[in-house]
Tab-separated table of C-alpha atoms in Angstrom:
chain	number	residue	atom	x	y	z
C	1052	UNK	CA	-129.741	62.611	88.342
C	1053	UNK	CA	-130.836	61.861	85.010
C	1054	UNK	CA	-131.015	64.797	82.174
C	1055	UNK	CA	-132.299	64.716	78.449
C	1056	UNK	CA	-129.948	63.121	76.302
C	1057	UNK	CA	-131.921	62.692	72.908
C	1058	UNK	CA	-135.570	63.709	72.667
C	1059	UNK	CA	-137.545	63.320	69.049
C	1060	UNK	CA	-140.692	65.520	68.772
C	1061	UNK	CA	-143.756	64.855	65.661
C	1062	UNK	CA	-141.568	62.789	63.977
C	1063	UNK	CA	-143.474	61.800	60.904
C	1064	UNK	CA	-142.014	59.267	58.619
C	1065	UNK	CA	-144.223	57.778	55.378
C	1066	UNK	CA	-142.228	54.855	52.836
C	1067	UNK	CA	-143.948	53.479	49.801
C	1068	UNK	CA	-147.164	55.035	50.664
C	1069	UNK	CA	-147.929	53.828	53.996
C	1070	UNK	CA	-147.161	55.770	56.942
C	1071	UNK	CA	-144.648	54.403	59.613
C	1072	UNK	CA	-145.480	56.811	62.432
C	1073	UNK	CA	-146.972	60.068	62.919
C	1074	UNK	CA	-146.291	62.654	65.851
C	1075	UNK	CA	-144.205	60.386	67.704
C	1076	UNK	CA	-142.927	61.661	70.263
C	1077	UNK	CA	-139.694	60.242	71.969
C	1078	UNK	CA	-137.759	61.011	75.033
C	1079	UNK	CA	-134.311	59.203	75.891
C	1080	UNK	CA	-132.780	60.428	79.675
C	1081	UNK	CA	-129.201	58.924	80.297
C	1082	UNK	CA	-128.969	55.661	81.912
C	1083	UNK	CA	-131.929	54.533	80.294
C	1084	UNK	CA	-132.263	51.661	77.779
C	1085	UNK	CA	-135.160	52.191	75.358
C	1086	UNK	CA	-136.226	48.984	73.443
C	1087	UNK	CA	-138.117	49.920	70.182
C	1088	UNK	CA	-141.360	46.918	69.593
C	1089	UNK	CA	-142.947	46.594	66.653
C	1090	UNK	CA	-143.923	43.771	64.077
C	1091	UNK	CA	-141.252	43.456	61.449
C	1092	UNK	CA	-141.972	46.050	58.700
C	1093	UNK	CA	-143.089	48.484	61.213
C	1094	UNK	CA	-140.766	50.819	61.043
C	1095	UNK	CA	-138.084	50.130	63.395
C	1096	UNK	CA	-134.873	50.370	61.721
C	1097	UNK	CA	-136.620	53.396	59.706
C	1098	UNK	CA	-137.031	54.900	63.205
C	1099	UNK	CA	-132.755	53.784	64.290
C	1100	UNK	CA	-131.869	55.094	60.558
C	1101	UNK	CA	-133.615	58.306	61.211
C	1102	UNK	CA	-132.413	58.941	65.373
C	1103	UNK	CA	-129.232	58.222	64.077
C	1104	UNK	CA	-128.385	60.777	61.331
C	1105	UNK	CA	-128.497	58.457	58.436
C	1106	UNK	CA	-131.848	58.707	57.505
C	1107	UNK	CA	-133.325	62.023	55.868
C	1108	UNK	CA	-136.999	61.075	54.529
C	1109	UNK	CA	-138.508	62.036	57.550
C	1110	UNK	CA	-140.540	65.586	59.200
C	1111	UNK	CA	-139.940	66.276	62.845
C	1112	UNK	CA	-137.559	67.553	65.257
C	1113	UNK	CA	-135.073	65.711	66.762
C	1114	UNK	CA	-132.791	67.696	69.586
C	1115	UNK	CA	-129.508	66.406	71.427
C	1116	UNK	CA	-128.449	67.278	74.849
C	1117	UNK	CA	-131.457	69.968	74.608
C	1118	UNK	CA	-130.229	71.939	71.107
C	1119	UNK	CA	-131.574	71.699	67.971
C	1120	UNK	CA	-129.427	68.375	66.068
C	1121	UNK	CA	-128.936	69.879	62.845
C	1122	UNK	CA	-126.575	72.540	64.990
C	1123	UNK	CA	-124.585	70.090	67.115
C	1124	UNK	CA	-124.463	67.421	64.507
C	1125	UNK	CA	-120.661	66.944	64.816
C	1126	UNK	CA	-120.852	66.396	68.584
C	1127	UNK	CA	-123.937	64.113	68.270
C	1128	UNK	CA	-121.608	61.690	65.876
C	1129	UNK	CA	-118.598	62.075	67.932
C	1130	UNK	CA	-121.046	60.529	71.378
C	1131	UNK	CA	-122.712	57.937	68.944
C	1132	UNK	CA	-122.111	54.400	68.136
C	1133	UNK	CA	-124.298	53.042	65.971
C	1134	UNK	CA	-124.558	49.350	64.628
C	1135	UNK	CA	-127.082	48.436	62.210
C	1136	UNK	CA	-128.944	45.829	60.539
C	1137	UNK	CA	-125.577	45.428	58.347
C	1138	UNK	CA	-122.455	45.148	60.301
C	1139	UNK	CA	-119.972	47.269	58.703
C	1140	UNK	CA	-117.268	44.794	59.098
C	1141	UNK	CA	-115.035	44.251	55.301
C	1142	UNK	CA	-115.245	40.797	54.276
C	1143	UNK	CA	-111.626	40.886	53.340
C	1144	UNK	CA	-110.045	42.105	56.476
C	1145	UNK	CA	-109.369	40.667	59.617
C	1146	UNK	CA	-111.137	41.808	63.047
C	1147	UNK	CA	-108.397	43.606	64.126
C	1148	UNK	CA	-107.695	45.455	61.041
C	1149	UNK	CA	-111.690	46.193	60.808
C	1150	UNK	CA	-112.070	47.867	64.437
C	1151	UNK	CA	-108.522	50.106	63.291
C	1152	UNK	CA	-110.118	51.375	60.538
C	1153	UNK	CA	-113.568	52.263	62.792
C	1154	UNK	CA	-111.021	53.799	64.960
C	1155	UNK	CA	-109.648	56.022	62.602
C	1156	UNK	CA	-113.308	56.797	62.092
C	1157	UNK	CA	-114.588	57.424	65.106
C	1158	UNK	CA	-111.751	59.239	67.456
C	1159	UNK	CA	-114.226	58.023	70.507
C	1160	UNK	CA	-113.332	54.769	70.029
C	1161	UNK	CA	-109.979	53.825	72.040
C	1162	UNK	CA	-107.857	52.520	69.902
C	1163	UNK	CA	-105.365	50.712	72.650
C	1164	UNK	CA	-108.129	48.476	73.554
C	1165	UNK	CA	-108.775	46.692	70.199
C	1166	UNK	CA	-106.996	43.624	71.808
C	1167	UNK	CA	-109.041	43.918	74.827
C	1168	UNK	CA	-112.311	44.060	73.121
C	1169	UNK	CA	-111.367	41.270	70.528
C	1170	UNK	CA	-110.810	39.094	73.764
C	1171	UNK	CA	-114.161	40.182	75.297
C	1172	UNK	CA	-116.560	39.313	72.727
C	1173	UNK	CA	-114.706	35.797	72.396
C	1174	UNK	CA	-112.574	36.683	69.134
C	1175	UNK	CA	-108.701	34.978	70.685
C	1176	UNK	CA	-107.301	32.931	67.955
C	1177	UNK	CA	-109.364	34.216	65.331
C	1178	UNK	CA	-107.752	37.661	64.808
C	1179	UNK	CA	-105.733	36.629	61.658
C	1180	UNK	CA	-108.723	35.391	59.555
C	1181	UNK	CA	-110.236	37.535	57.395
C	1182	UNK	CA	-113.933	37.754	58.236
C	1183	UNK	CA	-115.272	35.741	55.733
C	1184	UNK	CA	-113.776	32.858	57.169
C	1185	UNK	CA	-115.528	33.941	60.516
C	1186	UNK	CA	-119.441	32.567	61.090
C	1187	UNK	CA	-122.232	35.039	61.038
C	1188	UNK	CA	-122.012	35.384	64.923
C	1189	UNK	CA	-118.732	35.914	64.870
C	1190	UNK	CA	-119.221	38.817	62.309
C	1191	UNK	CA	-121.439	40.245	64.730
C	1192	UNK	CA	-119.132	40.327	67.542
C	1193	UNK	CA	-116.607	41.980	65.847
C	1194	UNK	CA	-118.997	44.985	65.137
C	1195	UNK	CA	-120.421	44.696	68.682
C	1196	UNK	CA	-116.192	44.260	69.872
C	1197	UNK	CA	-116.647	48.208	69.364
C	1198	UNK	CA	-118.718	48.447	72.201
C	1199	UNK	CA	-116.818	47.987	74.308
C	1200	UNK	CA	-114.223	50.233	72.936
C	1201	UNK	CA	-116.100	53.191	73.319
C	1202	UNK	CA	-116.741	56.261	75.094
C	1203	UNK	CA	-119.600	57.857	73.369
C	1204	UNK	CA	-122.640	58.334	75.195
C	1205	UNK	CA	-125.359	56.989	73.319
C	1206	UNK	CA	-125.810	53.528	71.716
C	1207	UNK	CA	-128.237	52.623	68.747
C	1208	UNK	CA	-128.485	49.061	68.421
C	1209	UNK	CA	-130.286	47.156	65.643
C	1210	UNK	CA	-130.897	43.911	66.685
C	1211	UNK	CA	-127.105	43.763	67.875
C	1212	UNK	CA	-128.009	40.013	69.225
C	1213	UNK	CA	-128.571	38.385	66.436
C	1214	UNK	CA	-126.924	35.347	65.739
C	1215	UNK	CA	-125.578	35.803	69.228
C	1216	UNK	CA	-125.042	32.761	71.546
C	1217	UNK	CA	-126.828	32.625	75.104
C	1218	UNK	CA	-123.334	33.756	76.740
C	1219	UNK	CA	-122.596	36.212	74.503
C	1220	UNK	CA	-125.956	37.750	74.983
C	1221	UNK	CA	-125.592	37.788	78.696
C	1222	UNK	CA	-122.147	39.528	78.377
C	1223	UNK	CA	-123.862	41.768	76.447
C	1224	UNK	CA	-126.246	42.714	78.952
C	1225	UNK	CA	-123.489	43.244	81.577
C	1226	UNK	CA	-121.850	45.160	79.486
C	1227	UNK	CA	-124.686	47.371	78.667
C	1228	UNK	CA	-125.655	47.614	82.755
C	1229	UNK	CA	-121.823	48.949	82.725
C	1230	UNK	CA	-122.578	51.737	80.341
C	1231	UNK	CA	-125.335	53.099	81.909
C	1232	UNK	CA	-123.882	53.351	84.943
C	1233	UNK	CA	-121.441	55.643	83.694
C	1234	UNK	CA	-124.390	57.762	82.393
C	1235	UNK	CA	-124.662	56.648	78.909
C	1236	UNK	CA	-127.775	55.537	77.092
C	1237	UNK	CA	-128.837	52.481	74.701
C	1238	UNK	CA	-131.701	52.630	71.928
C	1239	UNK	CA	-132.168	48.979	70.989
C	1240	UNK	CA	-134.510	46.794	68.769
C	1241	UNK	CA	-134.365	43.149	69.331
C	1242	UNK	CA	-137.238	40.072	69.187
C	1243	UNK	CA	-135.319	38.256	71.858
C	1244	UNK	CA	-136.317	38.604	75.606
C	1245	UNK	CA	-134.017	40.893	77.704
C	1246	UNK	CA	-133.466	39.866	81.145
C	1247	UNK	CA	-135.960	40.837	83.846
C	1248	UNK	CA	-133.266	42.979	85.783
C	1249	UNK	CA	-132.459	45.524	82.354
C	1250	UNK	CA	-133.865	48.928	83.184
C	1251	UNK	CA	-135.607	48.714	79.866
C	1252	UNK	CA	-138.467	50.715	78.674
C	1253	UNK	CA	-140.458	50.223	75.491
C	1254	UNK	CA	-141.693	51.627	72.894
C	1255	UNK	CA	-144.410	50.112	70.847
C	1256	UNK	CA	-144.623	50.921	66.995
C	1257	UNK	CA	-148.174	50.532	65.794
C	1258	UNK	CA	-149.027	48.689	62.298
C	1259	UNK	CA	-148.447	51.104	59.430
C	1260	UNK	CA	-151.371	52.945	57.651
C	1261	UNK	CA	-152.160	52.516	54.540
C	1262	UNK	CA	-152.037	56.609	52.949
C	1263	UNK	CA	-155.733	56.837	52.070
C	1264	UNK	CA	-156.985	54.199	54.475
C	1265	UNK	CA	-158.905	56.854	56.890
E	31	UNK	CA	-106.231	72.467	65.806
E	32	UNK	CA	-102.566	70.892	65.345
E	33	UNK	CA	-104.545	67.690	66.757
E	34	UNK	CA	-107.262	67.777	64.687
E	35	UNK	CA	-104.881	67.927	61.559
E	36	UNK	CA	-103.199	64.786	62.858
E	37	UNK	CA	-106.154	63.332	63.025
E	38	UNK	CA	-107.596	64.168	59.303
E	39	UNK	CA	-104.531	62.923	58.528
E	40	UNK	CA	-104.681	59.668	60.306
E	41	UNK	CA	-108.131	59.164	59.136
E	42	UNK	CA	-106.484	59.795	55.592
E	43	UNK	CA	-103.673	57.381	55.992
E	44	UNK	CA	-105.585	54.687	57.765
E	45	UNK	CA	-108.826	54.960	54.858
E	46	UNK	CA	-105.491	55.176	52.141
E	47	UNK	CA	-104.256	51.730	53.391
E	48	UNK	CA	-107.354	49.998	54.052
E	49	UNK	CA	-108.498	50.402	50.754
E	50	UNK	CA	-105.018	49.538	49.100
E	51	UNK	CA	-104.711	46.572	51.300
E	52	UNK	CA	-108.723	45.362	50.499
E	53	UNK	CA	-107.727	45.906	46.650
E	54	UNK	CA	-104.606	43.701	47.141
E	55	UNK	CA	-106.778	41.087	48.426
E	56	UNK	CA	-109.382	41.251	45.563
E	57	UNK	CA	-107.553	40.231	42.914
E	58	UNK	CA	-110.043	40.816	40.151
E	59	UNK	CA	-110.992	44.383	40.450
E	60	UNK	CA	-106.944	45.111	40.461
E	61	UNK	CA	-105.890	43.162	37.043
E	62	UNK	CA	-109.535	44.332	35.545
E	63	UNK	CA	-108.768	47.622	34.253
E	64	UNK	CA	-105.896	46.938	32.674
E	65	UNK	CA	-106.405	43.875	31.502
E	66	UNK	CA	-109.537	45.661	29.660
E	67	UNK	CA	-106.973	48.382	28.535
E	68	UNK	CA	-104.719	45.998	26.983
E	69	UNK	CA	-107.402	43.931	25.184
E	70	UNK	CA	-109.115	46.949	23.615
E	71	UNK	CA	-105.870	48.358	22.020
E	72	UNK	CA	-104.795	45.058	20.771
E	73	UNK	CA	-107.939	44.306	19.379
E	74	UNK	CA	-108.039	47.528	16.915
E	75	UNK	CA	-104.921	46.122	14.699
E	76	UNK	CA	-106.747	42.935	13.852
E	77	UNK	CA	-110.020	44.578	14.250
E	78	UNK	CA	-109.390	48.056	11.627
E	79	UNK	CA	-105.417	47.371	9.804
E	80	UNK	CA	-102.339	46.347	11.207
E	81	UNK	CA	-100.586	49.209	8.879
E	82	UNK	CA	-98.220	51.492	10.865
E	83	UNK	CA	-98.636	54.535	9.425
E	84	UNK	CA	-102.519	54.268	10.528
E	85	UNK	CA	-101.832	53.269	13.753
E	86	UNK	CA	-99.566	55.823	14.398
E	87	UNK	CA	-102.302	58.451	13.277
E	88	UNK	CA	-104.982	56.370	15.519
E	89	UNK	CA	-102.304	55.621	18.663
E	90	UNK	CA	-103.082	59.159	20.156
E	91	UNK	CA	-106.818	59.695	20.578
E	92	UNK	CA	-107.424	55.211	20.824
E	93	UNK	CA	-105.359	55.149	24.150
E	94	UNK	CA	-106.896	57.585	25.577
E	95	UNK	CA	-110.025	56.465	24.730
E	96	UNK	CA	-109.748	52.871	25.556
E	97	UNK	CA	-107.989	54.421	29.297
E	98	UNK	CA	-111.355	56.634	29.792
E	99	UNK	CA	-113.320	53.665	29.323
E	100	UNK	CA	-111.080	51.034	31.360
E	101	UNK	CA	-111.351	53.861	34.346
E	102	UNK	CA	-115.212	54.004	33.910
E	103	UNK	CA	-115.234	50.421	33.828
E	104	UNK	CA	-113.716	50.130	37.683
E	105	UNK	CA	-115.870	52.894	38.890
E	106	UNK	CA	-118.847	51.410	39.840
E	107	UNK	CA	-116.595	49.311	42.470
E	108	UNK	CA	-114.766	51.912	44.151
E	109	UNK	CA	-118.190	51.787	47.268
E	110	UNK	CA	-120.081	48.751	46.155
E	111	UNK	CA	-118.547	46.799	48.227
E	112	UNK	CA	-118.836	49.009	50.699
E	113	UNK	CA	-122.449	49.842	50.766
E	114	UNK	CA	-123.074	45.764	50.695
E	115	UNK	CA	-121.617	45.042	54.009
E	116	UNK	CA	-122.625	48.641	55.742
E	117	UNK	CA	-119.046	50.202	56.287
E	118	UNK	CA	-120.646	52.859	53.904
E	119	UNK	CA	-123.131	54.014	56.989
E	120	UNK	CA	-120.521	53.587	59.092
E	121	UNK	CA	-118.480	56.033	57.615
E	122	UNK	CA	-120.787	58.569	56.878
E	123	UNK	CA	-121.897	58.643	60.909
E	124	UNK	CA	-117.964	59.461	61.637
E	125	UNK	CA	-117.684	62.932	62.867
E	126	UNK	CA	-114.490	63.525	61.183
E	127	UNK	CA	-114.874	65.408	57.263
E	128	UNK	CA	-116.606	62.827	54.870
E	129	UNK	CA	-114.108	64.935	52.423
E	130	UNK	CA	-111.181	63.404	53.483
E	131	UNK	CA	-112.655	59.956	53.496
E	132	UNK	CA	-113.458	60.098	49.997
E	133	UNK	CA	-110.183	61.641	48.507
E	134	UNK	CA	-108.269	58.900	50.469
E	135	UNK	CA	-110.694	56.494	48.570
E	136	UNK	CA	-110.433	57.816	45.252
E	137	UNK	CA	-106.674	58.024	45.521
E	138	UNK	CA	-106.023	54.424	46.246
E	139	UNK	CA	-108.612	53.657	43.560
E	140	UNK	CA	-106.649	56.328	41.019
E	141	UNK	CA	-103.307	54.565	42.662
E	142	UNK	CA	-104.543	51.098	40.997
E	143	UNK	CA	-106.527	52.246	38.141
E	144	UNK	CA	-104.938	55.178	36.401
E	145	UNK	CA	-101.558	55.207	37.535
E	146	UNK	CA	-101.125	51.938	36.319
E	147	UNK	CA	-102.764	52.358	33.164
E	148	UNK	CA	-100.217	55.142	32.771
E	149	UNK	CA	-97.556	53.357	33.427
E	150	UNK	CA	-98.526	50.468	30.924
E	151	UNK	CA	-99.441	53.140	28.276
E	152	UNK	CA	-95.702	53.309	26.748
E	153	UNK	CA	-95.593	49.647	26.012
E	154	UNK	CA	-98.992	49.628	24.023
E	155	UNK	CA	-98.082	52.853	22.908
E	156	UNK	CA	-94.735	51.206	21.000
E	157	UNK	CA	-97.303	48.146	19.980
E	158	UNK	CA	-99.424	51.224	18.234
E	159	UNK	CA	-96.342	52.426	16.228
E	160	UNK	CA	-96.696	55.500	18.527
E	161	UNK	CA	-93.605	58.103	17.419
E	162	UNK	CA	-90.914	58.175	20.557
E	163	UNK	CA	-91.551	62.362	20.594
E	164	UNK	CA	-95.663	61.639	21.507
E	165	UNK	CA	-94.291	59.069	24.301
E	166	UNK	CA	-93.439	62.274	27.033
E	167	UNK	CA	-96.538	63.823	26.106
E	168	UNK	CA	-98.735	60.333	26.475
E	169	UNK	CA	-97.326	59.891	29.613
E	170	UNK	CA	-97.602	62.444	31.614
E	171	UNK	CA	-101.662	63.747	29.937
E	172	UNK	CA	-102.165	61.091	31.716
E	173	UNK	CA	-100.967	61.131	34.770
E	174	UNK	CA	-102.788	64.807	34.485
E	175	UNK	CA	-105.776	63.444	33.240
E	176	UNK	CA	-106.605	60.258	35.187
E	177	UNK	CA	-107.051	61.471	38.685
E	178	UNK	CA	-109.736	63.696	37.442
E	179	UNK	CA	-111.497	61.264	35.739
E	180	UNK	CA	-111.482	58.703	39.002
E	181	UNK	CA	-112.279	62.347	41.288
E	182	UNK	CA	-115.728	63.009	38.438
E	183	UNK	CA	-116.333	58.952	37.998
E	184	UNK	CA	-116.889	58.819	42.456
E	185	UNK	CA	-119.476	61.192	41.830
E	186	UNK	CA	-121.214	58.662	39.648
E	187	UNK	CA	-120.671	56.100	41.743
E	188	UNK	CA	-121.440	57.538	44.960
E	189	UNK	CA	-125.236	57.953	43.085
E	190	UNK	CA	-125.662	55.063	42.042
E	191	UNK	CA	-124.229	52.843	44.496
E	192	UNK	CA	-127.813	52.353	45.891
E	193	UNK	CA	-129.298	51.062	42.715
E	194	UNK	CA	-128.903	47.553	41.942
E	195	UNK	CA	-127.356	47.737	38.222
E	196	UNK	CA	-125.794	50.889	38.415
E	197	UNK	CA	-123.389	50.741	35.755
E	198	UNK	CA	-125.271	51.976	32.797
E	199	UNK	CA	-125.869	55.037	34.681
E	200	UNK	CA	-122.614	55.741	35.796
E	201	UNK	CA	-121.760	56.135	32.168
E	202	UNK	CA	-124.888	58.438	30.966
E	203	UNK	CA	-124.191	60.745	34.474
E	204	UNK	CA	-120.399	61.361	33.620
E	205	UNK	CA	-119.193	60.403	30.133
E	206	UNK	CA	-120.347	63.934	28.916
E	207	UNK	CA	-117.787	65.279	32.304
E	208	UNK	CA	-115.423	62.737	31.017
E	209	UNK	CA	-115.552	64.722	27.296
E	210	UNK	CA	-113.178	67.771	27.963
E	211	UNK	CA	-110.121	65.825	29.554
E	212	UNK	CA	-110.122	63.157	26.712
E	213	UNK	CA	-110.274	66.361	24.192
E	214	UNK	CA	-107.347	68.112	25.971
E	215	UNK	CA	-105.656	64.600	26.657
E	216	UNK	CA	-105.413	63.096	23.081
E	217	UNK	CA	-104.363	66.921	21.719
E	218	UNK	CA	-101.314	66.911	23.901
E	219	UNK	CA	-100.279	63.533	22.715
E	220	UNK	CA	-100.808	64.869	19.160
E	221	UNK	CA	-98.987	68.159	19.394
E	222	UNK	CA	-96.001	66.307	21.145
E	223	UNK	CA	-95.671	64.508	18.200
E	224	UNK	CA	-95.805	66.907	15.571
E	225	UNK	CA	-93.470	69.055	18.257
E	226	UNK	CA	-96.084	71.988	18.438
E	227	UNK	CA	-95.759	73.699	22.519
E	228	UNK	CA	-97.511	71.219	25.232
E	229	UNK	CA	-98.089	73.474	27.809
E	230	UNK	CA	-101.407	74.829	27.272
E	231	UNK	CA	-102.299	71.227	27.131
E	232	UNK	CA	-101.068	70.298	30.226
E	233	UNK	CA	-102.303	73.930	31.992
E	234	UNK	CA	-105.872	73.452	30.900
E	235	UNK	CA	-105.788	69.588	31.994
E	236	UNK	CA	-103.814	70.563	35.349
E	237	UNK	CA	-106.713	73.340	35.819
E	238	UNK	CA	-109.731	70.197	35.593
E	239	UNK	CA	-107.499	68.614	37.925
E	240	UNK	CA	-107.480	70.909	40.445
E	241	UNK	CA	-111.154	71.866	39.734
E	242	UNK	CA	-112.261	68.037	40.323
E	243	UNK	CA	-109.629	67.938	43.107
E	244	UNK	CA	-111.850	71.075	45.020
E	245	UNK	CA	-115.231	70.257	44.089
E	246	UNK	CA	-115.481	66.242	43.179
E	247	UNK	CA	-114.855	64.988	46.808
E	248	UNK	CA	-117.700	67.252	47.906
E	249	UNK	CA	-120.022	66.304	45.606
E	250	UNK	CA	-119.576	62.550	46.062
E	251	UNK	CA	-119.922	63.365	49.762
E	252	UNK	CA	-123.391	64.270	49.292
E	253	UNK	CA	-124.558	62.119	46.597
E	254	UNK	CA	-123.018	58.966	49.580
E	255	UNK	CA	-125.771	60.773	52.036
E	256	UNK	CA	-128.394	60.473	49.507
E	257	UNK	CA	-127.482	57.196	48.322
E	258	UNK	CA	-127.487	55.629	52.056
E	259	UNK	CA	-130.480	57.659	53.171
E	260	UNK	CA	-132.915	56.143	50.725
């Protein structure tokens, strides 16, 4: 049984006069991965920015679990992880003391596993460096380690593999399979091929229009 | 509801620590402040007359100037930082109150900014020819006084955290905001010296406090969403 998680309707969005998209409509069902395509400057972190509450410069409706989101904001947040085009993880601090503070953020986020997820994405031995000593990939797995710390429902991934090794990426995968099994959702962008056996379906953002262009 | 205190509290605590702990390991944005404090009151004896009987007149109203201007100074770094590596977004898409997020920010900022600007105040204040009767009076206008201006100087730099030089800005937006505690600040160190009462002083500057304490954290909350959204 699958039932509406998040559904966008007429979403309009327009950024240094060109338009992004117009009436697009969007459904997301649990268990479902939905992979955002586009050409870069397209519009698809606009479109992640703007499903996930950070983003106002948009017109449109966007509705969770069937009610209107502007109502049920709180609950939306508290069933979302979302990890952007930046990572979010503090230069200064180590991974461990990174995912705490998300924890204290995000009270979906179990904070007894931080040593469990710091040994899935691959992270042993490098818990007492501050992440600036880390490389790029590894910056990303710590910001991905919350994955797989979390109970929320729906995940918003921008381009969460890159700089992500072939094994990692795979892991990744399995770990996503996991989550919608236990009814939860992903919204994705990524250039990189998924495997052939992800339930994914896509959704193609066109080239934006110029405002005047007609 | 007991829970959900816990947890404000936790979320208070943990932002608290992080940001005490992140300041600890920048080293620069700790010693700045004061070490711009210091340099501007030692600077006005050579600069204007080393004569003690002026200095004494000017001790009042230059510290507290010259601590305004150190805490405006550290603003703009209270979320740069943040914004740049995206724990900004990620803190705004918590479900918990942005409010409490921010006040635990501003207080380890006020923690390493204004309290020890305070606390350093007495030494430049004997350097100044300051009378001992103005010292009690110095001391604690600002430990009334500070917190509100790192509560009003968030809001600034929640708005313009977005914009890559910021820092002019953050100076037009809340200097004029800045005016009536640095009025009310220098008077109390001047009627503790001449021994006229202090407590309207420190009931008018304990009123901003509690006014910025209310509404600043609320405000900053926004301008973060309107910063991050654009």
């Amino acid at each position: 049984m699958s039932t509406e998680l998040l559904s966008a309707r007429s979403l309009f969005c327009e950024r240094d006069d060109r338009i992004l998209f117009e009436g697009l409509d969007l459904t997301l069902n649990t268990g479902e991965i939905l992979q955002i395509e586009g050409r870069n400057g397209s519009g698809k972190t606009t479109l992640l920015r703007i499903l996930s509450g950070l983003s106002s410069h948009f017109e449109g409706e966007l509705y969770w679990q069937g009610e209107v989101m502007g109502e049920v904001q709180e609950a939306y947040l508290a069933d979302l992880v979302y990890i952007g085009h930046l990572p979010g993880v503090s230069g200064q601090l180590t991974a461990e003391e990174n995912l705490r503070w998300h924890c204290a953020l995000h009270p979906s986020l179990d904070i007894e596993k931080i040593d469990y997820a710091i040994g899935q994405v691959g992270l042993r031995g490098f818990e007492d460096l501050p992440a600036y000593q880390l490389s790029a990939g590894q910056k990303r797995r710590i910001a991905l380690a919350r994955l797989y710390m979390s109970e929320a429902k729906l995940w918003i991934l921008d381009e969460p593999f890159t700089a992500i090794d072939k094994v990692g990426v795979a892991a990744k995968e399995a770990l996503m399979l996991k989550h919608l099994s236990c009814g939860g959702s992903v919204i994705l962008t990524t250039h990189q091929d998924m495997s052939d056996h992800m339930p994914v379906r896509t959704l193609s953002l066109g080239e934006p229009q110029e405002i005047g262009d007609e | 509801m007991s829970n959900q205190q816990t947890s404000f509290a936790k979320l208070f605590v943990h932002t608290f620590k992080r940001d005490l702990v992140l300041a600890f390991r920048r080293k620069s944005e700790l010693v700045n402040p004061l070490i711009f404090f210091l340099i501007v009151v030692t600077l006005f004896p050579i600069g204007v007359s080393p004569e003690p009987q002026f200095l004494a007149e000017l001790a009042p109203g230059l510290l507290w100037v010259a601590a305004l201007l150190s805490t405006l100074l550290s603003m703009e770094s209270l979320f740069k930082a943040d914004f740049d590596d995206g724990s900004l977004e990620q803190l705004l898409l918590s479900p918990q109150p942005l409010f409490m997020v921010v006040l635990a920010k501003v207080s380890a900022h006020w923690l390493m900014s204004g309290l020890a600007l305070t606390l350093v105040a007495p030494v430049l204040a004997v350097m100044l020819f300051l009378p001992a009767e103005g010292m009690p009076g110095l001391m604690l206008s600002l430990l009334l006084g500070t917190p509100t201006l790192s509560l009003i100087g968030a809001i600034g730099a929640a708005l313009t955290v977005g914009l890559r030089r910021g820092g002019v800005l953050i100076s037009l937006l809340v200097l004029p905001l800045y005016i009536p505690v640095l009025i009310f600040g220098s008077s109390a160190v001047q009627a503790a010296i001449t021994g006229l009462p202090l407590g309207g002083y420190f009931a008018l500057l304990g009123a901003l406090l509690a006014l910025a304490l209310a509404l600043a954290p609320l405000a900053t909350g926004a301008a973060l969403r309107i910063s991050v959204s654009g």
